[in-house]
């Protein structure tokens, strides 16, 4: 009789312990699920920020390339203009040197 009472008590304790552990596991799972949801939101926000950063960087790179092309074109135009006017400048300098040479030769 005592053994059956001890068996019943141990059975009830075992069932109670099983129920308590099951509830504890449910609570732990709920907490972990909340952490996972928060991490998912954080990763999505990070991904969105990174995508916006990439888009903004691509726009800035395109703008800088456009500005660089404009500056290169302007520099090329200035060089072309200088190359076109260079023969006349050389002619003027040579003319001045020849004129000065003639003056020097007359004085001597």
mmCIF file of C-alpha atoms in Angstrom:
data_model
loop_
_atom_site.group_PDB
_atom_site.id
_atom_site.type_symbol
_atom_site.label_atom_id
_atom_site.label_comp_id
_atom_site.label_asym_id
_atom_site.label_seq_id
_atom_site.Cartn_x
_atom_site.Cartn_y
_atom_site.Cartn_z
ATOM 1 C CA UNK A 1 0.000 0.000 0.000
ATOM 2 C CA UNK A 2 2.752 2.436 0.875
ATOM 3 C CA UNK A 3 4.528 1.594 -2.344
ATOM 4 C CA UNK A 4 1.437 2.351 -4.370
ATOM 5 C CA UNK A 5 1.052 5.703 -2.590
ATOM 6 C CA UNK A 6 4.724 6.490 -3.220
ATOM 7 C CA UNK A 7 4.260 5.450 -6.862
ATOM 8 C CA UNK A 8 1.206 7.679 -7.236
ATOM 9 C CA UNK A 9 2.996 10.613 -5.596
ATOM 10 C CA UNK A 10 6.055 10.117 -7.797
ATOM 11 C CA UNK A 11 3.790 9.823 -10.842
ATOM 12 C CA UNK A 12 1.981 13.052 -9.954
ATOM 13 C CA UNK A 13 5.335 14.781 -9.328
ATOM 14 C CA UNK A 14 6.633 13.479 -12.662
ATOM 15 C CA UNK A 15 3.518 14.685 -14.505
ATOM 16 C CA UNK A 16 3.701 18.066 -12.740
ATOM 17 C CA UNK A 17 7.391 18.378 -13.570
ATOM 18 C CA UNK A 18 6.685 17.456 -17.205
ATOM 19 C CA UNK A 19 3.921 20.080 -17.427
ATOM 20 C CA UNK A 20 6.119 22.707 -15.763
ATOM 21 C CA UNK A 21 9.044 21.998 -18.150
ATOM 22 C CA UNK A 22 6.678 22.096 -21.128
ATOM 23 C CA UNK A 23 5.368 25.531 -20.073
ATOM 24 C CA UNK A 24 8.911 26.747 -19.421
ATOM 25 C CA UNK A 25 9.930 25.574 -22.911
ATOM 26 C CA UNK A 26 6.945 27.408 -24.462
ATOM 27 C CA UNK A 27 7.950 30.599 -22.671
ATOM 28 C CA UNK A 28 11.579 30.218 -23.800
ATOM 29 C CA UNK A 29 10.451 29.585 -27.378
ATOM 30 C CA UNK A 30 8.257 32.699 -27.281
ATOM 31 C CA UNK A 31 11.198 34.805 -26.035
ATOM 32 C CA UNK A 32 13.503 33.391 -28.708
ATOM 33 C CA UNK A 33 10.877 34.027 -31.368
ATOM 34 C CA UNK A 34 10.627 37.662 -30.223
ATOM 35 C CA UNK A 35 14.409 37.994 -30.466
ATOM 36 C CA UNK A 36 14.374 36.470 -33.946
ATOM 37 C CA UNK A 37 11.666 38.868 -35.106
ATOM 38 C CA UNK A 38 13.632 41.822 -33.716
ATOM 39 C CA UNK A 39 16.804 40.592 -35.433
ATOM 40 C CA UNK A 40 14.893 40.154 -38.699
ATOM 41 C CA UNK A 41 13.622 43.748 -38.512
ATOM 42 C CA UNK A 42 17.130 44.980 -37.713
ATOM 43 C CA UNK A 43 18.618 43.114 -40.676
ATOM 44 C CA UNK A 44 15.908 44.419 -42.995
ATOM 45 C CA UNK A 45 16.586 47.985 -41.825
ATOM 46 C CA UNK A 46 20.313 47.460 -42.323
ATOM 47 C CA UNK A 47 19.710 46.061 -45.808
ATOM 48 C CA UNK A 48 17.517 49.034 -46.690
ATOM 49 C CA UNK A 49 20.148 51.487 -45.425
ATOM 50 C CA UNK A 50 22.867 49.696 -47.367
ATOM 51 C CA UNK A 51 20.769 49.720 -50.549
ATOM 52 C CA UNK A 52 20.121 53.446 -50.127
ATOM 53 C CA UNK A 53 23.850 53.994 -49.561
ATOM 54 C CA UNK A 54 24.677 52.082 -52.751
ATOM 55 C CA UNK A 55 22.132 54.061 -54.765
ATOM 56 C CA UNK A 56 23.387 57.360 -53.350
ATOM 57 C CA UNK A 57 27.000 56.382 -54.022
ATOM 58 C CA UNK A 58 26.179 55.380 -57.598
ATOM 59 C CA UNK A 59 24.491 58.750 -58.157
ATOM 60 C CA UNK A 60 27.493 60.614 -56.756
ATOM 61 C CA UNK A 61 29.874 58.585 -58.920
ATOM 62 C CA UNK A 62 27.782 59.330 -62.018
ATOM 63 C CA UNK A 63 27.725 63.048 -61.148
ATOM 64 C CA UNK A 64 31.487 63.094 -60.586
ATOM 65 C CA UNK A 65 32.069 61.306 -63.894
ATOM 66 C CA UNK A 66 29.884 63.862 -65.648
ATOM 67 C CA UNK A 67 31.785 66.743 -64.031
ATOM 68 C CA UNK A 68 35.101 65.117 -64.941
ATOM 69 C CA UNK A 69 34.012 64.736 -68.573
ATOM 70 C CA UNK A 70 32.986 68.391 -68.683
ATOM 71 C CA UNK A 71 36.325 69.521 -67.239
ATOM 72 C CA UNK A 72 38.270 67.283 -69.623
ATOM 73 C CA UNK A 73 36.279 68.651 -72.579
ATOM 74 C CA UNK A 74 36.935 72.219 -71.443
ATOM 75 C CA UNK A 75 40.654 71.491 -71.068
ATOM 76 C CA UNK A 76 40.710 69.902 -74.524
ATOM 77 C CA UNK A 77 39.016 72.962 -76.024
ATOM 78 C CA UNK A 78 41.566 75.264 -74.372
ATOM 79 C CA UNK A 79 44.417 73.111 -75.675
ATOM 80 C CA UNK A 80 42.905 73.120 -79.189
ATOM 81 C CA UNK A 81 42.525 76.894 -79.033
ATOM 82 C CA UNK A 82 46.116 77.271 -77.879
ATOM 83 C CA UNK A 83 47.339 74.916 -80.609
ATOM 84 C CA UNK A 84 45.479 76.948 -83.237
ATOM 85 C CA UNK A 85 46.916 80.251 -82.006
ATOM 86 C CA UNK A 86 50.433 78.878 -81.437
ATOM 87 C CA UNK A 87 51.676 79.374 -85.042
ATOM 88 C CA UNK A 88 50.655 83.037 -85.009
ATOM 89 C CA UNK A 89 52.339 83.571 -81.631
ATOM 90 C CA UNK A 90 55.499 81.882 -82.900
ATOM 91 C CA UNK A 91 55.336 84.049 -86.021
ATOM 92 C CA UNK A 92 55.077 87.201 -83.909
ATOM 93 C CA UNK A 93 58.018 86.189 -81.749
ATOM 94 C CA UNK A 94 60.137 85.268 -84.774
ATOM 95 C CA UNK A 95 59.138 88.554 -86.416
ATOM 96 C CA UNK A 96 60.184 90.510 -83.344
ATOM 97 C CA UNK A 97 63.487 88.644 -83.204
ATOM 98 C CA UNK A 98 64.130 89.335 -86.911
ATOM 99 C CA UNK A 99 63.189 92.990 -86.450
ATOM 100 C CA UNK A 100 65.517 93.240 -83.482
ATOM 101 C CA UNK A 101 68.280 91.499 -85.446
ATOM 102 C CA UNK A 102 67.863 93.998 -88.269
ATOM 103 C CA UNK A 103 68.143 96.903 -85.818
ATOM 104 C CA UNK A 104 71.234 95.378 -84.265
ATOM 105 C CA UNK A 105 72.814 94.866 -87.714
ATOM 106 C CA UNK A 106 72.120 98.534 -88.724
ATOM 107 C CA UNK A 107 73.812 99.893 -85.623
ATOM 108 C CA UNK A 108 76.944 97.932 -86.216
#
